[in-house]
């Protein structure tokens, strides 16, 4: 016999390892406190996200409830502690028969596994760039996979995000130069999940010679990333402490990545990429405050008079301006959904590859008409004025901290809240 804590730990481990195939709870502790008599649980995929479906069996109907892994673990513990006296948990590793006495003493009988994991949804299984079930060293080190290649339940969203990012890289890999080592810079790399993923994909899977430099302001984060790169033997992956505006150690870069660099730090990174002649730019902007205080358009007052709507419109307008300016600067630009809207509103990725996007005169006319309509004065236009047609204004002086103006120097660090 075991204390009830043993059962809680078992359930926690099953959800942590994402190993549950099916569970059944029966034998009510009291028949007068619930209207259902049995609950069955199984993992399902909903919009490519892992959930657990609870089927509550009543006398004349079955009601279903789909829960996230954290919610499912909590509900499972509640059912065994308050409602049922018997359970059968079938996992990839083993079957566990659970018996709970009136005094909450637990008996756990372990048997060989009787079931195999099934397809989680009616849809075809998604084929990821990094496949589940195949151990990937950096994912194991970062706590996303276990050593057998199983993705931990609480890290499944991160696993999907990494694969989504690599899919976007996969689509533009043909635009990167051939026949020589690649140089890639990641501005505001943060904890560098995607930096390690990019290195693994290009160096190990695609067998490309390359060097990747990650830049961030947080010295402790950079130290951790360098230690991890050393443990993984990623010899051509280096991390440096520094900000975007001051970084000038390279003359030519093939790919620039900037994820959640704050406000105009994104624009500073885009300017660097353009002046380096980068073949590919991948940018997820963040905290677009610049246009919020600039936008004026009386005809749009029903929208702009509401702060939350003005903030969202300002962010969308900022990214639209960036995309059009990149088109004018010699790129073909797409705005793509990076991760699902339910996770974060900051989910737009700007993907640009070198190549003529259209007639420069027409693009400039479209851009200036929109810019002037909302009375915008974008940092990126001023920064790249010498590269743009027409009079884009004077290039701004380097932005520094100013107590009176409140302006901030563009920084490579990503937001803590992103």
Short mmCIF file of N, CA and C in Angstrom, two decimals, residues 59-166:
data_model
loop_
_atom_site.label_atom_id
_atom_site.label_comp_id
_atom_site.label_asym_id
_atom_site.label_seq_id
_atom_site.Cartn_x
_atom_site.Cartn_y
_atom_site.Cartn_z
N UNK A 59 -26.00 8.05 -17.07
CA UNK A 59 -26.89 6.91 -17.31
C UNK A 59 -27.43 6.87 -18.73
N UNK A 60 -27.64 8.05 -19.32
CA UNK A 60 -28.24 8.06 -20.66
C UNK A 60 -27.48 8.93 -21.66
N UNK A 61 -26.26 9.36 -21.30
CA UNK A 61 -25.50 10.20 -22.21
C UNK A 61 -24.03 10.19 -21.80
N UNK A 62 -23.18 10.66 -22.71
CA UNK A 62 -21.76 10.83 -22.45
C UNK A 62 -21.40 12.27 -22.79
N UNK A 63 -20.82 12.98 -21.82
CA UNK A 63 -20.41 14.37 -22.02
C UNK A 63 -18.89 14.44 -22.11
N UNK A 64 -18.40 15.27 -23.02
CA UNK A 64 -16.96 15.36 -23.25
C UNK A 64 -16.42 16.73 -22.85
N UNK A 65 -15.18 16.70 -22.39
CA UNK A 65 -14.49 17.93 -22.01
C UNK A 65 -13.04 17.81 -22.43
N UNK A 66 -12.54 18.80 -23.18
CA UNK A 66 -11.16 18.79 -23.65
C UNK A 66 -10.33 19.76 -22.83
N UNK A 67 -9.25 19.25 -22.24
CA UNK A 67 -8.43 20.03 -21.33
C UNK A 67 -6.98 20.06 -21.78
N UNK A 68 -6.29 21.13 -21.44
CA UNK A 68 -4.85 21.22 -21.68
C UNK A 68 -4.13 20.23 -20.76
N UNK A 69 -2.86 19.91 -21.03
CA UNK A 69 -2.14 18.97 -20.16
C UNK A 69 -2.15 19.36 -18.69
N UNK A 70 -1.92 20.63 -18.38
CA UNK A 70 -1.92 21.06 -16.98
C UNK A 70 -3.30 20.90 -16.35
N UNK A 71 -4.34 21.29 -17.09
CA UNK A 71 -5.70 21.14 -16.59
C UNK A 71 -6.07 19.67 -16.42
N UNK A 72 -5.63 18.84 -17.37
CA UNK A 72 -5.96 17.42 -17.31
C UNK A 72 -5.31 16.74 -16.11
N UNK A 73 -4.05 17.09 -15.83
CA UNK A 73 -3.38 16.52 -14.66
C UNK A 73 -4.14 16.88 -13.37
N UNK A 74 -4.53 18.12 -13.26
CA UNK A 74 -5.26 18.57 -12.07
C UNK A 74 -6.60 17.85 -11.95
N UNK A 75 -7.32 17.71 -13.07
CA UNK A 75 -8.62 17.03 -13.04
C UNK A 75 -8.45 15.55 -12.70
N UNK A 76 -7.43 14.92 -13.24
CA UNK A 76 -7.20 13.50 -12.96
C UNK A 76 -6.94 13.27 -11.48
N UNK A 77 -6.12 14.12 -10.87
CA UNK A 77 -5.85 13.99 -9.44
C UNK A 77 -7.13 14.21 -8.63
N UNK A 78 -7.94 15.16 -9.06
CA UNK A 78 -9.20 15.42 -8.36
C UNK A 78 -10.12 14.21 -8.43
N UNK A 79 -10.20 13.58 -9.58
CA UNK A 79 -11.08 12.42 -9.74
C UNK A 79 -10.66 11.27 -8.84
N UNK A 80 -9.35 11.02 -8.75
CA UNK A 80 -8.91 9.87 -7.95
C UNK A 80 -8.97 10.18 -6.45
N UNK A 81 -8.87 11.44 -6.06
CA UNK A 81 -8.88 11.77 -4.64
C UNK A 81 -10.29 11.97 -4.10
N UNK A 82 -11.21 12.41 -4.95
CA UNK A 82 -12.54 12.78 -4.45
C UNK A 82 -13.67 11.91 -4.96
N UNK A 83 -13.48 11.24 -6.10
CA UNK A 83 -14.65 10.64 -6.75
C UNK A 83 -14.58 9.13 -6.89
N UNK A 84 -13.44 8.58 -7.31
CA UNK A 84 -13.37 7.17 -7.67
C UNK A 84 -12.41 6.40 -6.77
N UNK A 85 -12.63 5.07 -6.76
CA UNK A 85 -11.80 4.18 -5.96
C UNK A 85 -10.96 3.25 -6.82
N UNK A 86 -11.17 3.27 -8.13
CA UNK A 86 -10.46 2.34 -9.00
C UNK A 86 -10.12 3.01 -10.32
N UNK A 87 -8.92 2.73 -10.83
CA UNK A 87 -8.51 3.30 -12.10
C UNK A 87 -7.58 2.38 -12.85
N UNK A 88 -7.55 2.55 -14.16
CA UNK A 88 -6.60 1.84 -15.02
C UNK A 88 -5.95 2.88 -15.93
N UNK A 89 -4.65 3.03 -15.76
CA UNK A 89 -3.89 3.99 -16.57
C UNK A 89 -2.99 3.21 -17.52
N UNK A 90 -3.26 3.32 -18.80
CA UNK A 90 -2.44 2.64 -19.80
C UNK A 90 -1.49 3.64 -20.44
N UNK A 91 -0.21 3.39 -20.33
CA UNK A 91 0.80 4.28 -20.88
C UNK A 91 1.71 3.53 -21.84
N UNK A 92 2.60 4.26 -22.45
CA UNK A 92 3.56 3.65 -23.37
C UNK A 92 4.47 2.68 -22.64
N UNK A 93 4.84 3.03 -21.40
CA UNK A 93 5.81 2.22 -20.65
C UNK A 93 5.16 1.04 -19.91
N UNK A 94 3.94 1.24 -19.39
CA UNK A 94 3.32 0.21 -18.56
C UNK A 94 1.85 0.50 -18.37
N UNK A 95 1.11 -0.51 -17.87
CA UNK A 95 -0.27 -0.32 -17.41
C UNK A 95 -0.23 -0.26 -15.89
N UNK A 96 -1.02 0.65 -15.31
CA UNK A 96 -1.08 0.80 -13.85
C UNK A 96 -2.52 0.61 -13.39
N UNK A 97 -2.74 -0.44 -12.61
CA UNK A 97 -4.06 -0.65 -12.01
C UNK A 97 -4.05 0.00 -10.63
N UNK A 98 -5.02 0.88 -10.39
CA UNK A 98 -5.07 1.68 -9.17
C UNK A 98 -6.26 1.25 -8.32
N UNK A 99 -6.02 0.98 -7.06
CA UNK A 99 -7.07 0.72 -6.09
C UNK A 99 -6.88 1.66 -4.90
N UNK A 100 -7.96 2.34 -4.51
CA UNK A 100 -7.89 3.32 -3.42
C UNK A 100 -8.86 2.91 -2.32
N UNK A 101 -8.37 2.71 -1.11
CA UNK A 101 -9.22 2.26 0.00
C UNK A 101 -10.04 3.42 0.55
N UNK A 102 -10.96 3.09 1.46
CA UNK A 102 -11.79 4.11 2.11
C UNK A 102 -10.93 5.08 2.91
N UNK A 103 -9.77 4.61 3.39
CA UNK A 103 -8.89 5.46 4.18
C UNK A 103 -7.80 6.10 3.30
N UNK A 104 -8.02 6.05 1.97
CA UNK A 104 -7.14 6.70 1.00
C UNK A 104 -5.74 6.09 0.97
N UNK A 105 -5.65 4.82 1.26
CA UNK A 105 -4.43 4.08 1.01
C UNK A 105 -4.47 3.58 -0.43
N UNK A 106 -3.36 3.65 -1.12
CA UNK A 106 -3.34 3.37 -2.55
C UNK A 106 -2.56 2.11 -2.85
N UNK A 107 -3.12 1.27 -3.69
CA UNK A 107 -2.43 0.10 -4.23
C UNK A 107 -2.20 0.34 -5.72
N UNK A 108 -0.96 0.20 -6.15
CA UNK A 108 -0.61 0.40 -7.56
C UNK A 108 0.02 -0.87 -8.09
N UNK A 109 -0.66 -1.53 -9.00
CA UNK A 109 -0.16 -2.77 -9.61
C UNK A 109 0.35 -2.44 -11.00
N UNK A 110 1.61 -2.72 -11.26
CA UNK A 110 2.23 -2.38 -12.54
C UNK A 110 2.30 -3.62 -13.42
N UNK A 111 1.83 -3.47 -14.66
CA UNK A 111 1.83 -4.57 -15.62
C UNK A 111 2.52 -4.12 -16.92
N UNK A 112 2.83 -5.08 -17.75
CA UNK A 112 3.41 -4.75 -19.07
C UNK A 112 2.39 -3.97 -19.89
N UNK A 113 2.85 -3.07 -20.76
CA UNK A 113 1.90 -2.26 -21.54
C UNK A 113 1.04 -3.11 -22.46
N UNK A 114 -0.25 -2.79 -22.49
CA UNK A 114 -1.20 -3.57 -23.30
C UNK A 114 -1.67 -2.82 -24.53
N UNK A 115 -1.33 -1.52 -24.62
CA UNK A 115 -1.82 -0.72 -25.73
C UNK A 115 -0.66 0.03 -26.38
N UNK A 116 -0.86 0.44 -27.61
CA UNK A 116 0.11 1.27 -28.32
C UNK A 116 -0.52 2.62 -28.63
N UNK A 117 0.32 3.63 -28.68
CA UNK A 117 -0.19 4.98 -28.93
C UNK A 117 -0.83 5.06 -30.31
N UNK A 118 -1.98 5.72 -30.37
CA UNK A 118 -2.72 5.86 -31.63
C UNK A 118 -2.60 7.28 -32.15
N UNK A 119 -3.02 7.47 -33.40
CA UNK A 119 -3.09 8.81 -33.96
C UNK A 119 -4.01 9.66 -33.10
N UNK A 120 -3.61 10.87 -32.76
CA UNK A 120 -4.38 11.67 -31.81
C UNK A 120 -5.57 12.38 -32.41
N UNK A 121 -5.70 12.45 -33.69
CA UNK A 121 -6.82 13.18 -34.28
C UNK A 121 -7.30 12.48 -35.53
N UNK A 122 -8.41 12.98 -36.09
CA UNK A 122 -8.92 12.44 -37.34
C UNK A 122 -8.13 12.94 -38.52
N UNK A 123 -7.31 13.96 -38.31
CA UNK A 123 -6.48 14.50 -39.38
C UNK A 123 -5.20 13.70 -39.53
N UNK A 124 -4.54 13.88 -40.66
CA UNK A 124 -3.25 13.24 -40.85
C UNK A 124 -2.26 13.80 -39.85
N UNK A 125 -1.36 12.96 -39.39
CA UNK A 125 -0.35 13.40 -38.43
C UNK A 125 0.56 14.42 -39.08
N UNK A 126 0.81 15.50 -38.36
CA UNK A 126 1.67 16.56 -38.89
C UNK A 126 3.11 16.08 -38.94
N UNK A 127 3.74 16.32 -40.07
CA UNK A 127 5.14 15.96 -40.25
C UNK A 127 6.00 17.16 -39.89
N UNK A 128 6.72 17.06 -38.80
CA UNK A 128 7.55 18.15 -38.34
C UNK A 128 8.96 18.04 -38.93
N UNK A 129 9.65 19.17 -38.99
CA UNK A 129 11.06 19.17 -39.41
C UNK A 129 11.88 18.37 -38.41
N UNK A 130 11.63 18.59 -37.12
CA UNK A 130 12.22 17.79 -36.05
C UNK A 130 11.13 16.83 -35.56
N UNK A 131 11.31 15.55 -35.80
CA UNK A 131 10.25 14.60 -35.52
C UNK A 131 10.23 14.18 -34.06
N UNK A 132 9.00 14.04 -33.56
CA UNK A 132 8.86 13.49 -32.21
C UNK A 132 9.21 12.01 -32.25
N UNK A 133 9.86 11.55 -31.20
CA UNK A 133 10.27 10.15 -31.13
C UNK A 133 11.71 9.93 -31.54
N UNK A 134 12.32 10.95 -32.13
CA UNK A 134 13.73 10.88 -32.50
C UNK A 134 14.49 11.89 -31.64
N UNK A 135 15.34 11.44 -30.73
CA UNK A 135 16.03 12.38 -29.83
C UNK A 135 16.87 13.38 -30.59
N UNK A 136 16.76 14.64 -30.20
CA UNK A 136 17.56 15.73 -30.75
C UNK A 136 18.33 16.34 -29.58
N UNK A 137 19.62 16.38 -29.69
CA UNK A 137 20.45 16.70 -28.53
C UNK A 137 20.11 18.05 -27.91
N UNK A 138 19.91 19.08 -28.71
CA UNK A 138 19.67 20.40 -28.11
C UNK A 138 18.28 20.45 -27.46
N UNK A 139 17.31 19.71 -28.01
CA UNK A 139 15.98 19.67 -27.39
C UNK A 139 16.02 18.93 -26.06
N UNK A 140 16.85 17.90 -25.97
CA UNK A 140 17.02 17.19 -24.70
C UNK A 140 17.67 18.11 -23.67
N UNK A 141 18.73 18.80 -24.08
CA UNK A 141 19.43 19.70 -23.17
C UNK A 141 18.54 20.84 -22.69
N UNK A 142 17.65 21.31 -23.54
CA UNK A 142 16.77 22.41 -23.19
C UNK A 142 15.51 21.96 -22.46
N UNK A 143 15.38 20.65 -22.21
CA UNK A 143 14.25 20.14 -21.45
C UNK A 143 12.95 20.08 -22.22
N UNK A 144 13.03 20.00 -23.54
CA UNK A 144 11.83 19.89 -24.36
C UNK A 144 11.53 18.43 -24.68
N UNK A 145 12.56 17.63 -24.83
CA UNK A 145 12.43 16.19 -25.07
C UNK A 145 13.10 15.43 -23.93
N UNK A 146 12.67 14.18 -23.73
CA UNK A 146 13.45 13.31 -22.87
C UNK A 146 14.46 12.56 -23.74
N UNK A 147 15.25 11.71 -23.13
CA UNK A 147 16.33 11.05 -23.86
C UNK A 147 15.83 10.03 -24.87
N UNK A 148 14.55 9.65 -24.77
CA UNK A 148 13.97 8.73 -25.76
C UNK A 148 13.33 9.48 -26.93
N UNK A 149 13.34 10.81 -26.87
CA UNK A 149 12.77 11.59 -27.95
C UNK A 149 11.32 11.97 -27.76
N UNK A 150 10.76 11.66 -26.58
CA UNK A 150 9.37 12.02 -26.32
C UNK A 150 9.31 13.48 -25.86
N UNK A 151 8.43 14.25 -26.47
CA UNK A 151 8.27 15.65 -26.11
C UNK A 151 7.49 15.74 -24.81
N UNK A 152 8.03 16.50 -23.85
CA UNK A 152 7.35 16.67 -22.58
C UNK A 152 6.08 17.49 -22.79
N UNK A 153 5.02 17.09 -22.10
CA UNK A 153 3.70 17.68 -22.34
C UNK A 153 3.72 19.20 -22.19
N UNK A 154 4.38 19.70 -21.15
CA UNK A 154 4.37 21.14 -20.90
C UNK A 154 5.24 21.91 -21.89
N UNK A 155 6.02 21.21 -22.68
CA UNK A 155 6.89 21.87 -23.66
C UNK A 155 6.41 21.66 -25.09
N UNK A 156 5.20 21.12 -25.24
CA UNK A 156 4.74 20.80 -26.58
C UNK A 156 4.54 22.06 -27.43
N UNK A 157 4.05 23.15 -26.81
CA UNK A 157 3.87 24.39 -27.56
C UNK A 157 5.21 24.92 -28.06
N UNK A 158 6.24 24.83 -27.22
CA UNK A 158 7.58 25.27 -27.63
C UNK A 158 8.10 24.38 -28.77
N UNK A 159 7.84 23.08 -28.69
CA UNK A 159 8.23 22.14 -29.75
C UNK A 159 7.57 22.54 -31.07
N UNK A 160 6.29 22.89 -31.02
CA UNK A 160 5.57 23.30 -32.23
C UNK A 160 6.12 24.62 -32.76
N UNK A 161 6.43 25.55 -31.86
CA UNK A 161 6.96 26.84 -32.28
C UNK A 161 8.29 26.67 -32.99
N UNK A 162 9.16 25.84 -32.44
CA UNK A 162 10.46 25.59 -33.07
C UNK A 162 10.27 25.01 -34.46
N UNK A 163 9.38 24.05 -34.60
CA UNK A 163 9.15 23.45 -35.90
C UNK A 163 8.51 24.43 -36.89
N UNK A 164 7.62 25.27 -36.39
CA UNK A 164 7.03 26.28 -37.26
C UNK A 164 8.11 27.22 -37.79
N UNK A 165 9.02 27.62 -36.93
CA UNK A 165 10.13 28.48 -37.34
C UNK A 165 10.99 27.79 -38.40
N UNK A 166 11.31 26.52 -38.18
CA UNK A 166 12.15 25.79 -39.13
C UNK A 166 11.43 25.57 -40.46
#
